[in-house]
XYZ file of C-alpha atoms in Angstrom:
656
model
C 34.303 37.894 51.990
C 33.678 37.000 48.329
C 34.882 40.109 47.143
C 37.925 40.079 49.482
C 39.130 37.068 47.761
C 42.076 36.802 45.134
C 41.319 36.855 41.704
C 42.613 33.344 41.266
C 41.333 32.407 44.155
C 37.691 33.948 42.941
C 38.690 32.066 39.570
C 39.330 28.813 41.140
C 35.556 28.818 42.932
C 34.121 29.741 40.489
C 35.195 26.667 38.470
C 34.295 24.722 42.049
C 30.544 26.048 41.935
C 30.421 25.400 37.995
C 31.319 21.877 38.767
C 29.189 21.142 41.270
C 26.217 22.455 39.090
C 27.310 19.918 36.560
C 27.020 16.981 38.416
C 23.870 18.047 40.211
C 21.902 19.786 37.430
C 22.135 16.048 35.827
C 21.960 13.717 39.224
C 18.479 16.365 39.139
C 17.934 15.514 35.655
C 18.164 11.021 35.365
C 15.993 11.677 38.660
C 13.635 13.066 36.698
C 13.745 11.502 33.190
C 13.409 8.363 36.159
C 10.083 9.688 37.208
C 9.004 9.799 33.958
C 9.615 6.322 32.824
C 8.492 4.139 35.981
C 5.984 6.133 37.244
C 4.284 8.177 34.764
C 4.679 6.331 31.794
C 3.645 3.231 33.590
C 1.284 4.612 35.716
C -0.780 5.362 31.942
C -0.093 2.364 30.532
C -1.621 1.080 33.209
C -5.019 3.019 32.251
C -4.945 1.143 29.486
C -6.224 4.201 27.269
C -7.197 3.178 23.493
C -6.608 6.873 22.264
C -3.297 7.554 24.347
C -0.248 7.393 22.290
C 2.304 6.518 24.917
C 4.884 5.521 22.213
C 4.647 8.993 19.999
C 4.473 11.191 23.636
C 8.050 9.615 24.979
C 9.668 8.458 22.332
C 12.568 6.558 23.000
C 13.315 8.369 26.845
C 14.615 4.633 27.941
C 17.552 4.789 25.570
C 18.206 8.651 27.438
C 17.911 7.157 30.387
C 20.063 4.492 30.334
C 23.137 6.222 28.328
C 22.534 9.473 31.321
C 22.625 6.614 34.034
C 26.391 5.844 32.864
C 26.847 9.216 32.071
C 26.397 10.619 35.689
C 27.735 7.632 37.085
C 30.877 8.988 35.194
C 30.581 12.360 36.071
C 29.858 11.445 39.930
C 33.259 9.808 40.392
C 35.432 12.461 39.087
C 34.716 13.457 42.474
C 37.817 11.726 43.581
C 40.074 12.984 41.290
C 40.730 16.326 42.842
C 43.069 17.740 40.361
C 42.768 15.764 37.582
C 38.483 16.264 37.529
C 38.642 18.974 34.961
C 40.980 16.025 32.480
C 38.097 13.875 33.568
C 35.315 15.939 32.709
C 36.245 17.143 29.489
C 37.001 13.536 28.473
C 33.932 11.756 29.844
C 31.763 13.874 27.380
C 34.297 12.854 24.099
C 33.371 9.183 25.231
C 29.900 9.989 25.534
C 29.224 12.877 22.574
C 28.286 10.498 20.033
C 26.048 8.113 22.079
C 24.248 11.849 22.902
C 24.442 12.523 19.786
C 22.279 8.780 18.719
C 19.336 9.348 21.788
C 19.554 13.326 21.929
C 18.461 13.419 17.731
C 15.992 10.415 17.500
C 14.010 12.557 20.435
C 14.424 15.825 19.971
C 13.506 15.337 16.108
C 9.921 13.649 17.200
C 9.747 16.393 20.098
C 7.292 18.324 17.927
C 4.487 15.690 17.652
C 4.771 14.530 21.254
C 3.444 18.362 21.599
C 0.794 17.962 19.616
C -0.425 15.055 20.847
C -0.650 16.643 24.508
C -2.648 19.254 23.150
C -4.886 17.327 21.358
C -5.318 15.505 25.075
C -5.485 18.782 26.106
C -8.693 19.128 24.209
C -10.150 16.056 24.848
C -11.499 16.502 29.291
C -11.558 12.543 29.616
C -8.006 11.930 28.286
C -7.235 15.130 30.085
C -8.691 15.032 33.669
C -6.887 11.285 33.251
C -3.396 12.800 32.637
C -4.014 14.938 35.347
C -5.003 12.510 37.733
C -1.485 10.145 37.239
C 0.361 13.583 37.460
C -1.327 14.220 40.733
C -0.445 10.322 42.435
C 3.412 9.927 40.925
C 4.690 13.029 41.066
C 2.930 15.721 43.503
C 6.227 17.285 44.320
C 6.966 18.675 41.317
C 3.653 20.891 40.320
C 3.664 19.971 36.980
C -0.015 20.857 34.663
C 0.960 19.048 31.856
C 3.188 16.489 30.433
C 4.869 19.356 28.880
C 6.630 19.961 32.023
C 8.436 16.363 31.690
C 9.109 16.126 28.092
C 11.127 19.791 27.860
C 13.750 17.944 30.009
C 15.779 16.328 27.456
C 15.546 18.724 24.725
C 17.319 21.553 27.402
C 19.251 19.192 28.991
C 21.025 18.379 25.870
C 21.314 22.444 24.612
C 22.932 23.178 28.007
C 26.111 21.015 28.089
C 28.149 23.349 25.888
C 27.051 26.161 28.574
C 27.537 24.692 31.442
C 31.740 23.346 29.895
C 31.521 26.739 28.835
C 30.944 28.035 32.523
C 33.814 25.510 33.291
C 35.793 27.191 30.647
C 36.056 30.876 31.909
C 37.224 30.004 35.546
C 39.951 27.478 34.366
C 42.928 29.453 33.273
C 44.564 28.803 29.901
C 47.773 27.295 31.644
C 46.287 24.877 32.936
C 46.741 21.451 31.668
C 43.166 20.505 31.104
C 41.880 23.770 28.784
C 43.179 22.256 25.853
C 40.559 18.813 26.856
C 37.656 21.858 28.169
C 37.539 23.317 24.651
C 37.763 20.218 22.958
C 34.504 19.252 24.501
C 33.324 22.439 24.676
C 33.252 22.308 20.807
C 32.559 18.393 20.832
C 28.986 19.457 22.683
C 28.405 22.590 20.675
C 28.466 20.479 17.783
C 26.500 17.615 18.964
C 23.825 20.160 19.106
C 24.305 21.921 15.610
C 24.022 17.943 14.236
C 21.072 17.167 16.174
C 19.494 20.000 14.714
C 20.625 19.133 11.019
C 18.743 15.910 11.952
C 16.238 17.689 13.224
C 15.593 19.588 9.086
C 16.586 16.984 7.758
C 13.512 14.734 10.107
C 11.276 17.799 8.678
C 11.898 17.631 5.410
C 11.721 14.126 4.867
C 7.966 14.754 6.511
C 6.817 16.970 4.119
C 7.635 15.268 1.453
C 7.718 11.040 2.289
C 3.791 11.261 2.430
C 1.645 9.457 -1.008
C -0.470 11.859 -1.188
C -4.088 10.359 -3.870
C -4.857 13.356 -5.121
C -7.651 13.569 -8.400
C -8.033 14.797 -11.080
C -9.050 17.786 -10.112
C -6.552 18.381 -6.893
C -4.115 18.180 -9.320
C -5.690 20.590 -11.730
C -6.114 22.887 -8.641
C -2.210 23.434 -8.001
C -1.168 24.230 -11.204
C 0.030 27.828 -11.697
C 2.705 29.400 -13.429
C 5.359 28.471 -10.786
C 4.884 25.119 -10.963
C 4.134 24.897 -14.410
C 7.085 26.542 -15.302
C 8.955 24.666 -12.425
C 7.825 21.336 -13.692
C 9.099 21.993 -17.261
C 12.246 23.303 -16.474
C 12.602 19.299 -14.780
C 11.201 17.912 -17.293
C 13.887 19.756 -19.946
C 16.552 19.114 -17.908
C 15.427 15.321 -17.384
C 15.424 15.610 -21.391
C 18.333 16.674 -21.846
C 20.924 13.939 -19.237
C 18.684 11.199 -21.473
C 20.074 13.333 -24.976
C 23.628 13.683 -23.131
C 22.800 17.060 -23.343
C 24.293 18.073 -19.898
C 26.462 15.861 -17.777
C 24.133 14.140 -14.967
C 25.321 14.362 -11.508
C 27.032 11.311 -10.412
C 26.788 10.296 -6.407
C 27.334 6.845 -6.574
C 26.853 5.836 -3.027
C 23.898 6.730 -3.640
C 23.134 4.952 -7.320
C 24.500 1.892 -5.066
C 22.024 2.815 -1.616
C 18.900 3.180 -5.564
C 19.394 0.429 -6.612
C 19.658 -2.004 -3.592
C 16.477 -0.450 -2.338
C 14.902 -0.499 -6.148
C 15.637 -4.677 -5.896
C 14.029 -5.166 -2.221
C 10.766 -2.881 -3.239
C 10.587 -5.397 -6.729
C 11.196 -8.117 -4.129
C 8.592 -7.519 -2.023
C 5.715 -6.523 -4.826
C 6.655 -10.129 -6.444
C 6.109 -12.054 -3.643
C 2.847 -10.328 -2.581
C 1.357 -11.122 -5.777
C 3.006 -14.972 -5.462
C 1.245 -15.044 -1.960
C -1.800 -13.213 -3.193
C -1.596 -16.187 -6.284
C -1.207 -18.971 -3.743
C -4.228 -17.912 -1.176
C -6.362 -17.868 -4.382
C -5.441 -21.701 -5.831
C -6.016 -22.101 -1.899
C -9.211 -20.582 -1.363
C -10.646 -22.924 -4.938
C -10.046 -26.268 -3.496
C -11.374 -24.640 -0.335
C -14.630 -23.733 -2.557
C -15.767 -27.669 -2.047
C -17.755 -27.843 0.614
C -18.955 -31.021 1.504
C -19.177 -31.278 5.202
C -22.063 -27.839 5.088
C -24.082 -30.934 3.194
C -25.883 -33.111 4.678
C -25.242 -36.746 2.298
C -28.458 -39.120 2.310
C -26.695 -42.327 2.339
C -25.479 -44.632 4.816
C -21.632 -44.567 6.094
C -18.869 -45.565 4.059
C -16.053 -43.031 2.128
C -18.079 -40.166 1.313
C -19.427 -39.885 4.935
C -15.740 -39.905 5.317
C -14.392 -37.719 2.807
C -16.832 -35.445 4.291
C -16.032 -35.455 7.801
C -11.772 -34.967 6.648
C -12.495 -31.877 4.386
C -14.774 -30.477 7.526
C -11.605 -31.805 9.899
C -9.524 -29.350 7.468
C -11.791 -26.421 7.287
C -12.649 -25.787 10.896
C -8.770 -27.481 12.516
C -6.026 -27.586 9.885
C -6.126 -24.612 6.786
C -4.255 -21.469 9.032
C -4.331 -17.987 7.137
C -0.745 -16.799 5.608
C -1.124 -12.689 6.013
C 1.743 -10.673 4.230
C 2.749 -8.182 6.356
C 2.577 -4.381 6.663
C 5.892 -4.391 5.332
C 5.256 -3.026 1.431
C 4.048 0.079 3.611
C 6.547 0.629 4.516
C 7.850 1.399 1.041
C 6.057 4.341 0.318
C 7.727 6.857 2.564
C 11.241 5.625 1.085
C 10.045 5.290 -2.344
C 8.459 9.705 -2.427
C 11.863 10.050 -1.043
C 14.481 8.781 -3.760
C 11.655 10.097 -6.580
C 11.447 13.649 -4.769
C 15.412 13.897 -4.028
C 15.204 13.573 -8.304
C 12.922 15.813 -8.574
C 15.299 17.648 -6.661
C 18.461 17.277 -7.917
C 17.107 18.663 -11.174
C 16.193 21.744 -9.621
C 19.862 21.816 -7.791
C 21.746 21.746 -10.960
C 19.689 24.389 -12.757
C 20.180 26.967 -9.498
C 24.077 25.336 -10.276
C 24.234 26.301 -13.545
C 22.714 30.226 -12.578
C 24.624 30.326 -9.275
C 28.262 29.644 -11.794
C 27.191 32.438 -14.161
C 25.393 35.390 -12.530
C 27.850 34.920 -8.541
C 24.592 34.542 -6.616
C 21.467 33.299 -6.178
C 18.242 34.019 -4.507
C 17.209 33.669 -0.897
C 14.633 31.112 -2.474
C 16.314 28.697 -4.967
C 19.013 28.937 -1.993
C 16.296 27.208 0.053
C 16.060 24.284 -3.114
C 19.478 23.925 -3.026
C 19.347 23.021 0.521
C 16.785 21.034 0.723
C 17.799 18.447 -1.959
C 21.159 18.557 0.109
C 18.882 17.692 3.149
C 17.470 14.919 1.355
C 20.089 13.215 -0.104
C 22.461 13.089 3.396
C 19.430 11.429 5.005
C 19.022 9.100 2.785
C 22.440 8.196 2.433
C 22.237 7.911 6.220
C 19.344 6.076 6.397
C 19.256 3.735 3.488
C 21.554 1.434 4.248
C 20.434 0.427 7.225
C 16.810 0.257 6.106
C 17.819 -2.289 2.711
C 19.447 -4.589 5.456
C 15.780 -4.235 8.331
C 14.115 -4.883 5.372
C 15.772 -7.652 3.551
C 15.818 -8.959 7.188
C 11.576 -8.600 7.562
C 11.605 -9.933 4.240
C 13.738 -13.446 4.996
C 12.027 -13.981 8.187
C 8.214 -13.114 6.167
C 9.815 -16.319 3.389
C 10.759 -18.208 6.349
C 7.791 -17.890 8.111
C 5.432 -18.652 5.483
C 7.442 -21.556 4.649
C 7.682 -23.072 7.875
C 3.290 -22.501 7.792
C 2.795 -24.361 4.524
C 5.325 -26.808 6.079
C 2.714 -27.318 8.609
C -0.248 -27.652 6.702
C 0.963 -30.239 4.353
C 2.596 -32.085 6.983
C -1.175 -31.743 9.311
C -3.685 -32.281 5.559
C -0.512 -35.424 5.444
C -1.677 -36.551 8.837
C -5.450 -36.213 8.719
C -5.094 -38.291 5.263
C -3.573 -41.162 6.313
C -5.349 -41.262 9.226
C -9.253 -41.664 7.363
C -7.141 -43.009 5.030
C -7.168 -46.093 6.836
C -10.759 -46.365 7.263
C -11.202 -46.677 3.874
C -12.522 -50.153 2.648
C -9.675 -49.716 -0.425
C -7.261 -47.836 2.035
C -5.260 -51.586 2.338
C -6.096 -52.035 -1.644
C -3.075 -53.320 -3.626
C -2.324 -50.565 -6.020
C -3.556 -52.630 -9.554
C -6.277 -53.161 -8.080
C -6.953 -49.644 -6.804
C -6.704 -48.494 -10.228
C -8.815 -50.810 -12.107
C -11.481 -49.961 -9.376
C -11.316 -46.322 -10.159
C -11.607 -47.096 -13.809
C -14.460 -48.449 -13.504
C -15.779 -46.168 -11.663
C -15.516 -43.169 -14.069
C -16.577 -45.624 -16.826
C -19.313 -46.078 -14.818
C -19.384 -42.286 -14.160
C -19.533 -41.356 -17.651
C -21.865 -43.857 -19.356
C -24.557 -41.582 -16.329
C -23.278 -37.830 -17.694
C -23.154 -38.781 -21.339
C -26.872 -39.838 -20.443
C -27.470 -37.169 -18.604
C -26.053 -35.098 -21.303
C -28.363 -36.273 -23.657
C -31.467 -36.000 -21.841
C -30.913 -32.526 -20.718
C -30.614 -31.120 -24.100
C -33.196 -33.307 -25.583
C -35.764 -31.318 -23.047
C -33.730 -27.694 -22.805
C -35.111 -25.920 -24.921
C -33.069 -23.501 -27.439
C -32.596 -19.721 -26.619
C -34.560 -17.357 -28.027
C -31.861 -15.138 -30.113
C -32.452 -10.896 -30.031
C -30.468 -8.718 -31.756
C -28.267 -6.123 -30.508
C -29.717 -2.175 -30.150
C -27.900 -0.324 -32.661
C -25.112 1.461 -30.632
C -23.636 -2.133 -29.673
C -24.040 -3.654 -32.892
C -21.880 -0.382 -33.923
C -19.644 -1.236 -31.419
C -19.154 -4.752 -32.269
C -19.138 -4.377 -36.509
C -16.754 -1.544 -35.599
C -14.052 -4.204 -34.238
C -14.765 -6.499 -36.693
C -13.463 -4.541 -39.367
C -9.910 -3.124 -37.288
C -9.515 -6.752 -36.056
C -10.947 -8.969 -37.961
C -13.805 -12.118 -36.474
C -10.764 -14.407 -35.654
C -9.835 -11.413 -32.832
C -13.305 -10.944 -31.207
C -13.335 -12.177 -27.724
C -16.508 -12.649 -24.848
C -16.389 -11.937 -21.253
C -17.573 -14.614 -19.244
C -17.597 -12.683 -16.151
C -17.181 -8.843 -15.019
C -14.184 -7.996 -14.815
C -13.208 -5.088 -12.332
C -9.690 -3.395 -13.049
C -7.127 -2.967 -9.900
C -3.504 -2.538 -11.451
C -2.841 0.539 -13.913
C -4.023 -0.035 -17.633
C -6.354 -2.950 -16.421
C -9.914 -2.278 -18.198
C -13.600 -2.999 -15.905
C -16.023 -4.653 -17.973
C -18.890 -6.562 -17.822
C -19.809 -10.246 -19.111
C -20.985 -10.730 -21.802
C -19.277 -7.627 -23.771
C -17.137 -8.408 -27.030
C -13.316 -7.622 -27.199
C -10.966 -7.685 -29.254
C -7.160 -9.163 -28.980
C -4.771 -6.764 -29.484
C -1.889 -8.618 -27.294
C -1.526 -11.876 -25.400
C 0.863 -10.843 -23.950
C 1.061 -8.048 -21.255
C 4.504 -5.531 -20.568
C 6.010 -7.430 -18.420
C 5.733 -10.817 -20.909
C 2.871 -12.320 -18.377
C 0.708 -14.243 -20.699
C -2.110 -14.613 -18.576
C -3.058 -10.573 -19.100
C -3.839 -9.922 -21.978
C -4.241 -6.422 -24.216
C -7.815 -5.832 -25.760
C -9.757 -3.335 -27.433
C -12.810 -2.606 -25.527
C -14.745 -0.502 -28.831
C -13.008 2.558 -27.957
C -10.840 1.653 -24.424
C -7.481 -0.256 -24.226
C -5.916 -1.734 -21.517
C -5.116 -5.009 -20.085
C -7.365 -7.735 -19.030
C -7.331 -11.831 -17.164
C -7.112 -14.345 -20.205
C -8.897 -17.030 -18.039
C -11.878 -14.700 -18.319
C -12.168 -14.109 -22.336
C -13.212 -17.028 -25.011
C -13.323 -17.055 -28.661
C -16.269 -15.398 -30.072
C -17.549 -16.725 -33.538
C -20.444 -13.604 -34.603
C -23.163 -15.319 -36.579
C -23.952 -13.241 -40.001
C -27.192 -11.511 -40.370
C -29.579 -12.267 -42.392
C -32.074 -9.356 -41.671
C -31.164 -6.483 -44.466
C -31.971 -3.621 -42.074
C -28.764 -5.414 -39.896
C -26.228 -5.185 -42.596
C -24.503 -1.929 -42.621
C -21.594 -1.139 -45.534
C -17.890 -1.664 -43.983
C -16.101 1.002 -42.518
C -15.926 4.226 -44.633
C -13.912 7.966 -44.143
C -15.811 11.231 -43.379
C -15.562 11.798 -48.248
C -17.446 7.984 -48.912
C -19.707 8.765 -46.415
C -20.653 13.193 -47.365
C -19.865 11.493 -51.584
C -23.004 8.568 -50.085
C -25.311 10.667 -48.876
C -25.175 13.087 -52.179
C -25.582 9.839 -54.219
C -28.324 9.270 -56.276
C -31.412 6.754 -55.031
C -30.660 4.500 -57.902
C -26.748 4.612 -57.548
C -26.213 0.199 -56.060
C -24.421 0.908 -53.017
C -21.717 -2.069 -52.160
C -23.430 -4.895 -49.661
C -20.867 -6.505 -47.668
C -21.557 -9.637 -45.027
C -21.571 -7.717 -41.487
C -21.477 -9.778 -38.892
C -24.331 -9.853 -35.870
C -23.389 -11.163 -32.368
C -26.487 -13.588 -31.012
C -27.762 -12.268 -27.843
C -30.821 -12.910 -26.149
C -32.355 -11.341 -23.703
C -33.980 -12.212 -20.545
C -35.188 -11.260 -16.833
C -33.074 -10.141 -15.101
C -35.857 -9.807 -11.737
C -38.554 -11.302 -11.589
C -41.893 -9.517 -11.858
C -45.792 -9.985 -11.464
C -48.197 -8.749 -13.392
C -50.786 -6.677 -11.640
C -53.377 -5.701 -14.632
C -54.216 -7.764 -17.869
C -52.048 -5.619 -19.940
C -49.081 -6.483 -18.150
C -47.397 -10.268 -17.803
C -45.486 -11.605 -15.074
C -41.825 -12.954 -15.181
C -39.584 -15.399 -13.886
C -35.452 -14.190 -12.999
C -34.279 -15.376 -16.080
C -36.945 -17.062 -18.161
C -36.125 -15.574 -21.766
C -38.246 -13.647 -23.268
C -38.750 -11.863 -26.688
C -38.840 -7.704 -27.152
C -41.795 -6.681 -29.270
C -41.649 -3.424 -28.817
C -39.568 -1.528 -26.825
C -41.997 1.192 -25.011
C -45.350 1.422 -24.512
C -48.092 3.024 -26.715
C -47.262 6.451 -25.852
C -43.218 5.883 -27.051
C -42.392 5.977 -22.565
C -39.290 3.496 -22.798
C -39.972 2.330 -19.377
C -42.634 -0.097 -19.775
C -41.692 -2.789 -23.451
C -44.435 -5.196 -24.545
C -42.646 -8.965 -24.291
C -43.369 -12.098 -25.353
C -43.548 -14.946 -22.813
C -44.287 -18.094 -22.777
C -47.137 -17.245 -26.136
C -48.302 -14.345 -23.868
C -47.799 -10.750 -23.941
C -48.173 -8.297 -21.999
C -45.908 -5.117 -20.363
C -43.427 -5.515 -17.815
C -40.646 -3.198 -16.806
C -37.998 -2.268 -19.099
C -35.361 -1.901 -16.177
C -36.327 -5.822 -15.478
C -35.127 -6.578 -18.987
C -30.945 -7.249 -19.532
C -29.687 -8.184 -22.517
C -26.756 -11.686 -21.977
C -24.915 -13.616 -25.003
C -25.791 -16.984 -26.546
C -22.695 -18.845 -26.787
C -22.191 -21.500 -29.517
C -23.485 -24.782 -28.209
C -20.904 -27.535 -27.668
C -21.707 -30.782 -26.914
C -24.613 -29.676 -23.945
C -24.568 -26.362 -22.322
C -26.528 -24.805 -19.161
C -29.592 -22.833 -19.599
C -29.435 -19.247 -18.835
């Protein structure tokens, strides 16, 4: 029967069938997406499987379902238009093309990741069993044996729109009024697919370069080869020519403005993190005083009231002030911004070569496309990223201010309640000041008496010289910088930033600058006898070396190699100039307690001062040292001993 229909009627029939195929397949597609969201995903959510990444699997399926429902409703409404149906369908595609591109490009860019998740779940018997049970319980009529059956549907659907429209266009006479509109719709959906593919390619490039790699020096050397060295050398020379003005730098005002705003956000987030860390440090220092943990052997009164008040603050009032992971969000864009500069230098070099030779290789063309992809991605997404980051930063500041205000209000409210119960709570201000002054004077007199008694009964520390290596290092610092620049480390320092030093308590360093590169006076640049770097100023105190009276400890001032050789060949009678040297005062103490096991050994208590007589036993074994403790001599393990600095006593000092 179909063969006997006139050609014109046959084309009209094919056109009608193509339109019906578009509408029916769209309805089936929306139904399957609905099953995917409301049945499959909801069923898996109820299982609450901790190893199942539902967001990674289904991405923005909700957005696709929302757009597709509205699009299907518009398609079904065109069925009543009769002769205007084709024109309405074309117009509908034109209206939805931007929304479709927006939702489908996000889904298609994350589709490969979803497939990797499905593959990983397939290797986990427990997860695979739960997924199959969900499919059999929710969509048994589909016969689906895997989630990929549903996950691929949006990818297939968006690529099929140009084909369905093209089929309608093939069966539409060119003379009809809807023909140009159908042509525009076909081109629009084809362009949507092109844009989706380009976006997916950009995302793949971004995923490749936005990961921060923490490589060791060995790993970096292992990556070096002739090609990488040549590429980095070319980039460096190109960068130098930019700075010197030899070659013009590619200008991109739009990108430069976006990068400037982005770097401003990065700086603001870093400053906020430092400030919040400082605030928490001060809060922790305040909380170090914990009288509520100690049983006070006194009767009821102000001290007991303060104890209860401190317990309330520690256990109830003080909240935590965390800074969200905004700084982690900046790592990826920072890597892309850095990589864009590298690829820009490659791009300029290849462009010059292309203008000279007229063509480039396949790899060079790929490198140019990589730069264009990164640049286009940053220009497209940095504005929204900057906006979201600034919003998050503002919300963090508001939250921090609110928490701090609430904290202050609670502390003040509780303090006022406790103050009312104090015996001096309603005392006039002059009387209260007089009471405080009298109390301080009485406490000061007690403290002075205690200091005098303490200095009388405390034994003076035993002074031990440095070993030759440590002494030479300190003497070198004195000769280079002078004794007035010497400082002593009061506690262990662990370097956490770039150019920070890690030092042990008691080490001697020389001050180079009392400020860091940013003008921060709390970080000082020091010379540790070789390595140079920054340390916290609060962990340094001036050190005053004492002059050595032992002839064996006297060493000449720093000499050059020529003078050393000349002195080594000089006659023994030739007098050598003696200059005053500085030997820092140190003492040896027991780092750990040790119980004597034989008459040749002597017992030690941790922190007890000792005098080292010989740093070895009679056989020269340095694992044992001959010491004198409390007028007793004997051997102790050398590893149990430690050298600590002796500070000049000012008034009184605590025992080591």
